[in-house]
Amino acid sequence: MRLDEGGRATGIQLLSISAMLVFLLFGLAVFDADLAMHKKLEVKALLELANHDATFAVNEVLKTEGIIDLNLDEALDRFARRMQENGGYSREGNRFHPSADSVTSDPLPFAYYYIDFEHWQRDFSLSLRYHDDSLQQIKAVHGSIAQTEGGYIEVEIITEEGEVLRLSPKRMVGPSLLVVAYVDEQPFTPLLSGHAFPVVSVEEIKW
């Protein structure tokens, strides 16, 4: 079959358009990956700063008696205040709602667990399920063997699709407050998947 000049021109134009679309999609994918990493680092930094401040909420009454314990209500208030000041997030129950200036645009569900003086030297396993924009605790198990150097914290999250996400173990060096958040955002274009990832912070009590 013989193509005239018009047919050849049309074919070349279609190839050019296809190539441009491929490069555009590749560029969007690279941009999206960079954006997801930026969000993950920002959310992790926000959690760690907020958790650091939260762990100063030691129960002063018990401290005078030689007992070190965390005032959990005060700790969570301090945590929420720092999330508001540093990231523009406001707390509502077990979610943080973003403002126009926040790094994420969808609600940020979180879960927390306090490992006290009696348990920080034992391994600790926390299992959570992400469902309906919330993190629900499935089980929390302390090991039976105390380790002088401190136990390990292991966290797993079961997604709505049933995928099990296991975070890297973290060793405790004292009684600690553990906070886990899960980012789950819609994509900025239907051509790409959304951003979904867990973030964890472990901070020792500042006593």
PDB file of C-alpha atoms in Angstrom, residues 1 11 17 23 46-47 49 58 60 66 75 95 101 103 107 126 129 135 159 161 168 181 184 189 194 200-201:
ATOM      1  CA  MET A   1       0.000   0.000   0.000  1.00  0.00           C
ATOM      2  CA  GLY A  11       1.453   9.148  10.657  1.00  0.00           C
ATOM      3  CA  ILE A  17       1.909  12.976  19.784  1.00  0.00           C
ATOM      4  CA  PHE A  23       7.233  11.505  28.026  1.00  0.00           C
ATOM      5  CA  LEU A  46       5.856  16.876  62.026  1.00  0.00           C
ATOM      6  CA  LEU A  47       5.119  13.690  63.984  1.00  0.00           C
ATOM      7  CA  LEU A  49       8.514  17.241  66.570  1.00  0.00           C
ATOM      8  CA  VAL A  58       5.495  13.762  82.923  1.00  0.00           C
ATOM      9  CA  GLU A  60       4.683  15.753  88.320  1.00  0.00           C
ATOM     10  CA  GLY A  66       9.963   8.744  92.635  1.00  0.00           C
ATOM     11  CA  ALA A  75       0.827  14.609  76.193  1.00  0.00           C
ATOM     12  CA  ARG A  95      -7.689  12.317  63.036  1.00  0.00           C
ATOM     13  CA  ASP A 101      -1.167  25.307  54.248  1.00  0.00           C
ATOM     14  CA  VAL A 103       1.538  19.308  53.449  1.00  0.00           C
ATOM     15  CA  PRO A 107      -7.488  13.859  56.944  1.00  0.00           C
ATOM     16  CA  LEU A 126       1.300  -3.378  67.628  1.00  0.00           C
ATOM     17  CA  ARG A 129      -6.100  -1.885  60.595  1.00  0.00           C
ATOM     18  CA  LEU A 135      -6.557   3.371  62.321  1.00  0.00           C
ATOM     19  CA  THR A 159      -4.652  -1.722  54.511  1.00  0.00           C
ATOM     20  CA  GLU A 161      -6.987  -3.952  50.342  1.00  0.00           C
ATOM     21  CA  SER A 168      11.152  -1.174  60.470  1.00  0.00           C
ATOM     22  CA  ALA A 181      -0.100   8.045  61.252  1.00  0.00           C
ATOM     23  CA  ASP A 184      -4.049   8.205  52.207  1.00  0.00           C
ATOM     24  CA  THR A 189      -4.513  13.389  38.283  1.00  0.00           C
ATOM     25  CA  GLY A 194      -2.804   8.271  45.183  1.00  0.00           C
ATOM     26  CA  VAL A 200       5.816   6.179  62.831  1.00  0.00           C
ATOM     27  CA  SER A 201       7.467   8.109  65.660  1.00  0.00           C
TER      28      SER A 201
END
